[in-house]
Coordinates of C-alpha atoms and ligand atoms in Angstrom, one line a residue:
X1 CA -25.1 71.8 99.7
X2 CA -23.1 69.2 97.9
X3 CA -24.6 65.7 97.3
X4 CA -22.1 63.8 99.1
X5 CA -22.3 65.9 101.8
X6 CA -25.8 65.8 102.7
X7 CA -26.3 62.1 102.1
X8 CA -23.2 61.6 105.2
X9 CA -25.0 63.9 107.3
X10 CA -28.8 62.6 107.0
X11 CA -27.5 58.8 106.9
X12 CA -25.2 59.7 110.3
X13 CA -28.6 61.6 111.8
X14 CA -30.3 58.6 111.3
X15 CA -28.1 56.3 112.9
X16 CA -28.2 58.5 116.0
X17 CA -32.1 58.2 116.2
X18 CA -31.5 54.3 115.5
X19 CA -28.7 54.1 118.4
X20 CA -29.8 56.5 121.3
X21 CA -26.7 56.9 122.5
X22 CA -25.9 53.4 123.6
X23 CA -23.6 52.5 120.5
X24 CA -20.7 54.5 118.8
X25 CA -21.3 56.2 115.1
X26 CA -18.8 55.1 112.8
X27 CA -18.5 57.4 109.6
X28 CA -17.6 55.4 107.2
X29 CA -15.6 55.9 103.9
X30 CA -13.9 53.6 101.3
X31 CA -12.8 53.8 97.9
X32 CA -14.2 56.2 95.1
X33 CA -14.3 54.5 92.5
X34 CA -11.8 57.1 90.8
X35 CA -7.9 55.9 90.2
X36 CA -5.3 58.3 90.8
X37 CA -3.2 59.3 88.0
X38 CA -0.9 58.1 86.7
X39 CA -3.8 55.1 86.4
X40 CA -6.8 57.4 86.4
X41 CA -7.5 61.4 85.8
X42 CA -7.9 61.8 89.6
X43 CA -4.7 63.8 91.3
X44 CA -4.3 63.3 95.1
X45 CA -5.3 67.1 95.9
X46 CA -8.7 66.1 94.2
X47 CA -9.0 62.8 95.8
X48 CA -8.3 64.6 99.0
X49 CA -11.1 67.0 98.5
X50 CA -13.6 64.9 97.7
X51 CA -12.8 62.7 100.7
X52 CA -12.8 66.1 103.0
X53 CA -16.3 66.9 101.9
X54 CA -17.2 63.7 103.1
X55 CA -15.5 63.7 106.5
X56 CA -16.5 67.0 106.6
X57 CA -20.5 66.0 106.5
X58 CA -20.0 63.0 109.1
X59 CA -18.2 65.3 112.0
X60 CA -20.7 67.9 111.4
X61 CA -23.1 64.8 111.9
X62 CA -21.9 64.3 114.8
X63 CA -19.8 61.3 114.1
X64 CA -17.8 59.1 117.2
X65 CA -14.8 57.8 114.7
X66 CA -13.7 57.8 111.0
X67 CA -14.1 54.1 109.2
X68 CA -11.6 54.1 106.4
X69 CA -12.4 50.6 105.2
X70 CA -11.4 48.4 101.6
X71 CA -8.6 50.4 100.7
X72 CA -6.6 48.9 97.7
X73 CA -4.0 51.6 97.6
X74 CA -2.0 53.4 100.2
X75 CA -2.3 56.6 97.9
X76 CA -6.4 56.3 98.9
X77 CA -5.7 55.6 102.4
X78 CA -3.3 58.5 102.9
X79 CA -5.9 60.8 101.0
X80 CA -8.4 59.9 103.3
X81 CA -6.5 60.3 106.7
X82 CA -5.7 63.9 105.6
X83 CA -8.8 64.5 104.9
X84 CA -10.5 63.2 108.2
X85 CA -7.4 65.1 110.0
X86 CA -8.4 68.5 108.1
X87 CA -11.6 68.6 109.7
X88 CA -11.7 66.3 113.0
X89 CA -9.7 65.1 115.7
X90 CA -12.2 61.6 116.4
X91 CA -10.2 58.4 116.1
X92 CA -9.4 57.1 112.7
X93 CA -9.5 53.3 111.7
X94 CA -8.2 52.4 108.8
X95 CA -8.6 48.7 107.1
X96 CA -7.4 47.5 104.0
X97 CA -7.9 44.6 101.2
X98 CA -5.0 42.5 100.2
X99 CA -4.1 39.0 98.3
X100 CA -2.8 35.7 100.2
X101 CA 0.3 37.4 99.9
X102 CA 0.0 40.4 101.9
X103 CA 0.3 42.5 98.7
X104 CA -3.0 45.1 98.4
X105 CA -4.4 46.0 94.7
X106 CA -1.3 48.9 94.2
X107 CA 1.4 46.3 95.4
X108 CA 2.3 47.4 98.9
X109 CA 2.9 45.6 101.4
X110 CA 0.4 45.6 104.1
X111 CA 3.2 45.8 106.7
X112 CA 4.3 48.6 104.9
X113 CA 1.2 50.4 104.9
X114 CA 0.9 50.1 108.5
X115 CA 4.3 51.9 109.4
X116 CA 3.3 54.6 107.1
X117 CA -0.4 55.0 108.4
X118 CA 0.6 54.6 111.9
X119 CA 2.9 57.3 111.5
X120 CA 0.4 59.6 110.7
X121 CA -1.3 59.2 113.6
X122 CA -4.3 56.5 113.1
X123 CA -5.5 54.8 116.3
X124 CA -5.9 51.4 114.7
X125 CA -5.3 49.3 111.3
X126 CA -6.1 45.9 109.5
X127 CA -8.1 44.3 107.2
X128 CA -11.2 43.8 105.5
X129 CA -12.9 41.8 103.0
X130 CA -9.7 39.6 101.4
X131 CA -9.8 36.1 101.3
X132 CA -11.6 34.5 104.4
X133 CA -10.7 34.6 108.0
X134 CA -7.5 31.6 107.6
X135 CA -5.9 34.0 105.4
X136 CA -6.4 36.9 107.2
X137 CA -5.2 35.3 110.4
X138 CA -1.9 35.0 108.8
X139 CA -1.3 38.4 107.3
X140 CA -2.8 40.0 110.9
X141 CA 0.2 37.7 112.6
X142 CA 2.1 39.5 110.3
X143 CA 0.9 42.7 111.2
X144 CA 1.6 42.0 114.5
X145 CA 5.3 42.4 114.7
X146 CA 5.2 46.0 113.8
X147 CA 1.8 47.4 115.4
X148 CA 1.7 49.8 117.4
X149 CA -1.8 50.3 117.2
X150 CA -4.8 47.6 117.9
X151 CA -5.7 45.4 114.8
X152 CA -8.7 44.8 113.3
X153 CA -10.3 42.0 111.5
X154 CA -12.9 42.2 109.2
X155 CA -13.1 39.4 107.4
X156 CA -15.7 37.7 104.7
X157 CA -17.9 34.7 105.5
X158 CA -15.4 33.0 104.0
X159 CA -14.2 32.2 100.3
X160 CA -17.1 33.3 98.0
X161 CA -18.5 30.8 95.6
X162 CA -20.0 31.1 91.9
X163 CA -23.4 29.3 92.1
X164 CA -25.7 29.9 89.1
X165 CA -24.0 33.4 88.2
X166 CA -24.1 34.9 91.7
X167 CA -21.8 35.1 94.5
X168 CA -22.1 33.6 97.7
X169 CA -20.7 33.0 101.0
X170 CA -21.2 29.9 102.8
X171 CA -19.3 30.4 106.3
X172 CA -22.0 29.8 109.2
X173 CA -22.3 32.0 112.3
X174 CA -19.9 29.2 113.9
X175 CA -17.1 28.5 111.7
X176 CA -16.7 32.4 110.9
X177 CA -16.0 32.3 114.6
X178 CA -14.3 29.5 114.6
X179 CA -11.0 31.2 114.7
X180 CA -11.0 34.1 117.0
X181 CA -9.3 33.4 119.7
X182 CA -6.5 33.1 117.6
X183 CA -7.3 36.5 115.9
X184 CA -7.0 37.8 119.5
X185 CA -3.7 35.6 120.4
X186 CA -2.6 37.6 117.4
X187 CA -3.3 41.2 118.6
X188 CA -6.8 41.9 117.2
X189 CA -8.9 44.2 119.5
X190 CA -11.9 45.0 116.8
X191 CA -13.7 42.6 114.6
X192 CA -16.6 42.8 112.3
X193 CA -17.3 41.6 109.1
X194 CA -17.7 42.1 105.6
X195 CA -19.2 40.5 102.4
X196 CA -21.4 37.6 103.3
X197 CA -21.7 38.5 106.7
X198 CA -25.3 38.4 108.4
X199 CA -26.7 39.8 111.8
X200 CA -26.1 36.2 112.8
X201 CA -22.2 36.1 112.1
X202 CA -22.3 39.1 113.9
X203 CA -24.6 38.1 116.8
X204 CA -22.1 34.7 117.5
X205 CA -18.8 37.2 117.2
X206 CA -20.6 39.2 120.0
X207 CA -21.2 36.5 122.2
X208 CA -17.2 35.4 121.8
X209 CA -15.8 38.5 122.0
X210 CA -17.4 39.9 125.3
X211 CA -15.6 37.0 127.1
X212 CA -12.3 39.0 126.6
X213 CA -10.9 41.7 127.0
X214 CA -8.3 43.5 124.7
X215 CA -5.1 42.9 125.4
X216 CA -2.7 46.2 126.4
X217 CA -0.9 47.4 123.6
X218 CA 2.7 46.3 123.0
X219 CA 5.4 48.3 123.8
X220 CA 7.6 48.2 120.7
X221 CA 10.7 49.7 120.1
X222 CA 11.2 52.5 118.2
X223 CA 12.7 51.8 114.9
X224 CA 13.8 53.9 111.4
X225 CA 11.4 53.0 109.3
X226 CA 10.9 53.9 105.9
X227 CA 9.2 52.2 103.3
X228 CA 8.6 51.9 99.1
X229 CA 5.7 48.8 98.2
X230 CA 8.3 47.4 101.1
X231 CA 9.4 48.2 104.3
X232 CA 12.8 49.3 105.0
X233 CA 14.1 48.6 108.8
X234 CA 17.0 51.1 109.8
X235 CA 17.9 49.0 112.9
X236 CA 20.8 49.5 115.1
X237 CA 22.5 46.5 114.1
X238 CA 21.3 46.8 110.6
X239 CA 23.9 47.5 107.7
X240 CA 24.8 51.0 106.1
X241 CA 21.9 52.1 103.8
X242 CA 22.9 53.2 100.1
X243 CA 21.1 56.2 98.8
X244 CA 21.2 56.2 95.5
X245 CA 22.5 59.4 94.2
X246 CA 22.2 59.7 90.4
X247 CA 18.6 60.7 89.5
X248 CA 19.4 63.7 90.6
X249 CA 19.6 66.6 87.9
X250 CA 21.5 68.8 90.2
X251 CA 24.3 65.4 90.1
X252 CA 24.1 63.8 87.2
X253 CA 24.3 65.4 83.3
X254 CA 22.7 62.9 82.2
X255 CA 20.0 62.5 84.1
X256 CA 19.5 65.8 83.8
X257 CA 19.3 66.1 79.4
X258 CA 16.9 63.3 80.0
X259 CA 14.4 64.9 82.4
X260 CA 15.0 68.2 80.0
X261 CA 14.1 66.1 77.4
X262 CA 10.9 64.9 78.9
X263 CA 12.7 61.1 78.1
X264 CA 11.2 59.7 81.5
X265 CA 11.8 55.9 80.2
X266 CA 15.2 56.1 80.1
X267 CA 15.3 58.4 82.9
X268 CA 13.5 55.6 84.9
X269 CA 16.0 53.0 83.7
X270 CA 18.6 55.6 85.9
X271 CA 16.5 54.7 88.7
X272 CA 16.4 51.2 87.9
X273 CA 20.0 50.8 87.7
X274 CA 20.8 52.6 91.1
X275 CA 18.5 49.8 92.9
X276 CA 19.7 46.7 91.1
X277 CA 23.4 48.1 92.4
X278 CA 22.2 47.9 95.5
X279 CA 20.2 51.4 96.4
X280 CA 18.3 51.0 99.4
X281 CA 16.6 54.2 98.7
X282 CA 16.6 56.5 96.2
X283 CA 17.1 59.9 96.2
X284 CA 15.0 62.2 93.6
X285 CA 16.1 65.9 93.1
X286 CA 14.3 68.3 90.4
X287 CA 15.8 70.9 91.1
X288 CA 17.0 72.9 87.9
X289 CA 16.8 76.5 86.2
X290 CA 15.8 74.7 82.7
X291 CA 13.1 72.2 84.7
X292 CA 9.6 72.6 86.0
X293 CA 10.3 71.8 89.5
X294 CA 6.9 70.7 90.8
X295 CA 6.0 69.0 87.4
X296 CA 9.1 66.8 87.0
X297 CA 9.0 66.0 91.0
X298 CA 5.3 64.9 91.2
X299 CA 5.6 63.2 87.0
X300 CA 8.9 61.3 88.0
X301 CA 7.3 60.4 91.4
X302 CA 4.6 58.9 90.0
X303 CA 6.3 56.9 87.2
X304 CA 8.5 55.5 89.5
X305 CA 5.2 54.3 91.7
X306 CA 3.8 51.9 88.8
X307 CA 7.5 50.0 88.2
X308 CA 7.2 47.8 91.0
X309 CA 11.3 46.8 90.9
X310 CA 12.0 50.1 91.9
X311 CA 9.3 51.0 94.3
X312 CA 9.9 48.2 96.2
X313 CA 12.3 51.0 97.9
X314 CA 11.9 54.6 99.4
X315 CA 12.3 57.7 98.0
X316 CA 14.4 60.0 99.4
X317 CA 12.4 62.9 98.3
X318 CA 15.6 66.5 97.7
X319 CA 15.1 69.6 96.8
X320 CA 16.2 73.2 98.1
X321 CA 12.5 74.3 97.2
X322 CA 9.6 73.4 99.6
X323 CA 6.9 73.8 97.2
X324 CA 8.9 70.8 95.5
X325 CA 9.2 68.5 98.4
X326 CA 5.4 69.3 99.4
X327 CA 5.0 67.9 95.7
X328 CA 6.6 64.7 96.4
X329 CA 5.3 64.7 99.8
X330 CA 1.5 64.0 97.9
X331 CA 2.1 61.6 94.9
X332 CA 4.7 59.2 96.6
X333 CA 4.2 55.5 97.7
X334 CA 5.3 54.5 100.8
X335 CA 7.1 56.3 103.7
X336 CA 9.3 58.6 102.2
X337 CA 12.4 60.7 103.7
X338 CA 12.5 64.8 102.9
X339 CA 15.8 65.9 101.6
X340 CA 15.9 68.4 103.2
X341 CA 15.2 71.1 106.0
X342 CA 17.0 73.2 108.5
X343 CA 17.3 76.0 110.8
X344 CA 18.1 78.1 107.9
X345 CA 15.0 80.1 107.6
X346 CA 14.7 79.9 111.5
X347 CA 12.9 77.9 114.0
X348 CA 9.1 78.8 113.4
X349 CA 9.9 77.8 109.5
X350 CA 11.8 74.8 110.7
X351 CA 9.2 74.0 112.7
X352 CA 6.3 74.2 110.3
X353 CA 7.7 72.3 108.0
X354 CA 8.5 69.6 110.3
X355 CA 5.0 69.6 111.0
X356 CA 4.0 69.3 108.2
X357 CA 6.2 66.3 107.1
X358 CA 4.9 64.1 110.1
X359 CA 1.2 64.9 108.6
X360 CA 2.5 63.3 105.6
X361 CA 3.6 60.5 107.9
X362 CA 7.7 61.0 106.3
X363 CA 10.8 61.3 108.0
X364 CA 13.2 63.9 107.8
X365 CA 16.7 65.0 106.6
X366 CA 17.9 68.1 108.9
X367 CA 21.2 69.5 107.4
X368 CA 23.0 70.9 110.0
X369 CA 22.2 75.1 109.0
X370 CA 20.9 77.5 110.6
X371 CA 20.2 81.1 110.2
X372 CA 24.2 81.8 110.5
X373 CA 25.0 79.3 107.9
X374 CA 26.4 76.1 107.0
X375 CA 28.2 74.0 110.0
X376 CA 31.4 73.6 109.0
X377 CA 33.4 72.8 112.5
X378 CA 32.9 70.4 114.4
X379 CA 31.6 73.0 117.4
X380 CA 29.4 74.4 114.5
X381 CA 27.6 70.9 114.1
X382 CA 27.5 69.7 117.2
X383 CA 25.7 73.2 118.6
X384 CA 23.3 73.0 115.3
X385 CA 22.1 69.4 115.5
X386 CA 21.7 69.5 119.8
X387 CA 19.4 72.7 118.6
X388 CA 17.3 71.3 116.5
X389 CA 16.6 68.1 118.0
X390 CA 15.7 69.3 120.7
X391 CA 13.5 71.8 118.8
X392 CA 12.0 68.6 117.1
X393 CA 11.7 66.7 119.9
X394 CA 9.9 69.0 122.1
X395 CA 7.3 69.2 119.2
X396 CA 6.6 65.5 119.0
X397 CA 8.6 64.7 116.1
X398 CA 9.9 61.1 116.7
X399 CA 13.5 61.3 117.3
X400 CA 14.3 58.2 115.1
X401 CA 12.5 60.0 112.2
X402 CA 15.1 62.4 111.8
X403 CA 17.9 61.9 109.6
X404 CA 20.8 64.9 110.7
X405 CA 23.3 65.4 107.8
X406 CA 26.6 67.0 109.4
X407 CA 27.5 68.3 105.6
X408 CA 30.0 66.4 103.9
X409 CA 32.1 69.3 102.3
X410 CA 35.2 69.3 99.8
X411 CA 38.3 68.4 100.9
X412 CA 42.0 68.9 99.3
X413 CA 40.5 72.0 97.8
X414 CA 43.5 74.0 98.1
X415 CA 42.6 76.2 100.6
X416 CA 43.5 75.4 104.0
X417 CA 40.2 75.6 106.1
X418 CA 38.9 72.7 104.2
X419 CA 41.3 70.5 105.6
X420 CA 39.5 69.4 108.5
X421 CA 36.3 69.4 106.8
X422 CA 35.8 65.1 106.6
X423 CA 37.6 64.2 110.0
X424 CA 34.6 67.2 111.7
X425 CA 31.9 65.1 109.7
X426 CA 33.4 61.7 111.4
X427 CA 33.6 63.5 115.0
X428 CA 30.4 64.8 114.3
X429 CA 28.8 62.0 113.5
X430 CA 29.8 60.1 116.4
X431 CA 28.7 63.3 118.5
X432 CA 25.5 62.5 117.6
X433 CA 25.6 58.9 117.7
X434 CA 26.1 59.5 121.2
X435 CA 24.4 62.2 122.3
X436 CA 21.3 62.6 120.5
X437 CA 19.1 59.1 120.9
X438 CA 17.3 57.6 118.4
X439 CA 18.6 60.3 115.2
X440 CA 20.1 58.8 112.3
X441 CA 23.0 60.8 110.4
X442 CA 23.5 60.7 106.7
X443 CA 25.8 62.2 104.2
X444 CA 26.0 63.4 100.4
X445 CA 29.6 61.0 99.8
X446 CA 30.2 62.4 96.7
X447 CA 30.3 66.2 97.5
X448 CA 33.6 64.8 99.2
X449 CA 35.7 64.6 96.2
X450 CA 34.5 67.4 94.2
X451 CA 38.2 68.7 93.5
X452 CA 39.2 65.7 92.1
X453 CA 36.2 66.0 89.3
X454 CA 37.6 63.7 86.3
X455 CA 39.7 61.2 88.2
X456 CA 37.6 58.5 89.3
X457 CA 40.1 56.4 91.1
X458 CA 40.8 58.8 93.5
X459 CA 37.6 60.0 94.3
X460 CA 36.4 56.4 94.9
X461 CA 39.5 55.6 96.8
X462 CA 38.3 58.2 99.0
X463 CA 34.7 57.7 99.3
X464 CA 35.5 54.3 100.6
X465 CA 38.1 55.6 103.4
X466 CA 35.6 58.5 104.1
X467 CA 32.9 55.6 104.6
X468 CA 35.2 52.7 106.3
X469 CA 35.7 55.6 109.1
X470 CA 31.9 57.0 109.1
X471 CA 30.3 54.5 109.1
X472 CA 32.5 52.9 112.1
X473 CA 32.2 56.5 114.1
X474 CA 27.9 55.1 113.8
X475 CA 26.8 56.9 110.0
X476 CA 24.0 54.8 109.1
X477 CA 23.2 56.1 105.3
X478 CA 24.9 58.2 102.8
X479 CA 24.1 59.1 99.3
X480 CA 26.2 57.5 96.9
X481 CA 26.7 56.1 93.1
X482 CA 25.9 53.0 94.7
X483 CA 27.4 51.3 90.6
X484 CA 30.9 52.4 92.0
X485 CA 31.6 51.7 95.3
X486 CA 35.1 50.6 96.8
X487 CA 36.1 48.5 99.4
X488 CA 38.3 49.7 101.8
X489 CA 40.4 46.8 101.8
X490 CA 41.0 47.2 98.2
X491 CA 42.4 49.8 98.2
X492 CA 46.0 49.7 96.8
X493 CA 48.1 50.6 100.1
X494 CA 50.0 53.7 98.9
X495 CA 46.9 55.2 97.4
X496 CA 45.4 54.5 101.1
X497 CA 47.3 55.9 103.1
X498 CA 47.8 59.2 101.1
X499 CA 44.0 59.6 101.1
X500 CA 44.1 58.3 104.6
X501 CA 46.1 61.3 105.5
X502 CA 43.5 63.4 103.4
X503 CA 40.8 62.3 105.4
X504 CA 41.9 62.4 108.8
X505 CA 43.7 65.6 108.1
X506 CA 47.2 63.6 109.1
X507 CA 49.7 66.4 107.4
X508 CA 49.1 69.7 109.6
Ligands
LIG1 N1 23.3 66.2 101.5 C1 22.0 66.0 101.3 N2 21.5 65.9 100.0 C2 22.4 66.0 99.0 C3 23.7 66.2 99.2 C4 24.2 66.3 100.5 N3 21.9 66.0 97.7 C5 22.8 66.3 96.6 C6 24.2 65.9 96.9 N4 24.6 66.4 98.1 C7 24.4 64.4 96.8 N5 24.3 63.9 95.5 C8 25.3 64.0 94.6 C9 25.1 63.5 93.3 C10 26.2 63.5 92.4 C11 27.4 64.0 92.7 C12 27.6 64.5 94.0 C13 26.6 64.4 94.9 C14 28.6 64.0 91.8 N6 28.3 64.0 90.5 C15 29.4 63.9 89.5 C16 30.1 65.2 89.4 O1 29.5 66.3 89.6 O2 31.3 65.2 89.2 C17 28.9 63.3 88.2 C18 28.6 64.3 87.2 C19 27.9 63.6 86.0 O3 27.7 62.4 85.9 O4 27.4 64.4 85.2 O5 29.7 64.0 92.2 O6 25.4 66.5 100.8 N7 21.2 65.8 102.3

């Protein structure tokens, strides 16, 4: 029997003689002490482990709810969540540290870590520790607008001072209470405290708290959201989201020599350059007969995590090989979107997979495939995508977490079946836009143009028609080279209307 193991059980024994059944067992857990590579020498399968032997000794313990408390990174706090999930099913609160600006140790954004934590299922989230109950109240108020969870405050007895080398805390019982019916005004259903707190602080929250009761939980509406160290809010009304397309092997030569090449500093300066162009999200794809898969997926990934400018936006995580998007699943930050799955390999695959992406707490790309193949008509799509939202939403999987892509496919190929290939997509999509609540649709733009490989003009000309109509038939995202897009109105008019015709399949 492992030491960590023992030492949660005996301590969680103990507490039951102590309580007698009148008082809940928290089993709690907090930070290791290990950093996660690319910082430390700890991977996230490792920190998982260890974290699972830990939960594993509290349920068998016997256990009432999982205490996740001081995290500083979202990487921890996920670890830990999985773990706890692995063995138990016992609520799971999770609390975390951050700065006066809202920012924790690793640089998320508390709101962020919210939407991805609560979309793994934890029953309530807020903070610990931090810098005194004033500064708390203002990051739980920001908390507020997107929980859909109670909060929790556990702050500090206030600001601690240096006196003669040590730290103290000089908050009394009354001013560390001083504040909480605001802390309840702003959603907060569980308090406690944290460095500096006595029995006493705890003794006057008591006597505060059991005057109210909580308040019910909002009803929020359910929103897109996806998140890097910030959150990224797919609202109706919000505007078309860039994928960046060009760290992508299978896409770009270059990008792919440098990955080859193991050059990861200029390969991150790709990344960099899609997101100062204006890439809400970019997309990451590995997936190449000269290139460790896995390796490049989870090395890239993580590189990407400590440069904070890029980051700051999802990843939209594509490969064709589900041992690589498992990959990415682990060492990303933030709520992340798999590129992609489908009906392909059937629906108990489909399924599967699906579940496992929601234990990750990501959202989903379905291209419209199934075991028949690719949908290319606009019957094809429209009988693929009811399928497999209904498929997901049966299971549980939230419909705005899925992303459908209708398969943007070459047009002005040569051959004559392709012709209708754009104006199915743009039927398609407002199909779905109308049909299937909540779902999101993307698109790969560029696959669009592919005969036209070497004249830039046109294919941009026709990106930008391709997108003017899309995005007004309700696409909300597409993958793109987000350093060269058009403007519809542009355009030079001949040009347009040629490609027009092109689009819309005008000539037959
Ligand atoms: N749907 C989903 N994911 C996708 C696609 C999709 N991922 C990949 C792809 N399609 C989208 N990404 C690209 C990236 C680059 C190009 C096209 C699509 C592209 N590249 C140039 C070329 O091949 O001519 C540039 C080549 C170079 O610079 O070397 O066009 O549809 N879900």
């Amino acid at each position: 029997m492992c030491i960590r193991d023992s030492y949660n059980r005996r301590l969680a024994e103990l507490s039951a003689q102590a309580v007698q059944g009148k008082a809940l067992r928290a089993g709690d857990m907090s930070p290791t002490g290990a950093f996660l590579a690319p910082l430390g020498d700890v991977s996230f399968e490792e920190l998982v482990d260890i974290y699972t032997e830990q939960a594993a000794g509290l349920e068998r313990a016997g256990v009432d709810l999982f205490v996740i408390e001081t995290m500083m990174t979202l990487s921890d706090a996920r670890a830990a969540v999985l773990a706890v999930r692995s063995v138990s099913d016992k609520p799971i609160f999770v609390t975390f540290t951050c700065d006066e600006n809202g920012r924790s140790v690793s640089g998320t954004d508390i709101t962020a870590a919210l939407v991805v934590l609560q979309g793994m299922g934890i029953d309530a989230f807020g903070l610990n520790c931090s810098a005194g109950p004033e500064q708390m109240l203002l990051q739980l108020k920001r908390l507020q607008e997107y929980a859909r969870v109670p909060l929790i405050a556990k702050p500090n007895a206030g600001m601690p001072i240096i006196e003669n080398g040590e730290t103290v805390y000089r908050c009394t019982g009354e001013e560390f209470t001083a504040l909480v019916p605001e802390f309840l005004a702003a959603g907060v259903a569980v308090f406690g405290g944290c460095c500096g707190t006595t029995p006493l602080h705890i003794f006057e929250l008591a006597k505060i708290v059991n005057n109210y009761t909580p308040r019910p939980l909002p009803q929020r509406r359910h929103v897109t959201c996806l998140s890097g160290l910030e959150q990224l809010r797919i609202v109706p009304e919000a505007n078309f989201v860039n994928v960046g397309e060009r760290t992508n092997v299978a896409g770009s030569a270059k990008f792919a020599r440098l990955i080859r090449e193991k050059n990861y500093e200029e390969a991150l300066s790709v990344a960099r350059a899609q997101v100062e162009a204006g890439a809400n999200i970019v997309d990451v794809c590995m997936d190449d007969g000269l290139i460790d898969g896995p390796e490049a997926m989870r090395d890239f990934l993580n590189l990407m995590g400590s440069e904070p400018e890029i980051s700051a936006v999802p990843v939209m995580i594509d490969s064709s090989k589900w041992e690589v998007l498992e990959t990415g699943l682990r060492v990303v930050q933030g709520k992340s979107v798999v590129n992609s799955i489908s009906l392909k390999e059937g629906e108990q695959e489909f399924l599967h997979r699906a579940r496992l992406i929601r234990r990750y707490g990501a959202a989903a790309v379905v291209m419209l495939f199934d075991e028949r193949g690719q949908a290319d008509t606009y019957a094809r799509k429209i009988e693929v995508a009811r399928r497999a939202y209904d498929l997901l939403t049966a299971d549980g999987f939230p419909a705005e977490e899925i992303v459908f892509d209708p398969n943007v496919l070459a047009v002005a190929t040569g051959i004559e079946a392709h012709d209708g290939y754009a104006r199915d997509f743009i039927e398609a999509v407002r199909w779905i836009k109308a049909n299937l609540p909540g779902a999101k649709v993307s698109g790969g733009v560029s696959n669009l143009s592919f005969a036209f490989r070497g004249n830039n003009a046109v294919r941009e000309a026709m990106h930008a028609v391709f997108l003017y109509h899309a995005i007004r038939a309700g696409m909300d995202m597409g993958i793109v080279n987000p350093q060269l897009l058009k403007i519809y109105g542009d355009i030079e008019p001949e040009l347009l209307r040629r490609v027009e015709d092109v689009i819309l399949c005008r000539l037959s």
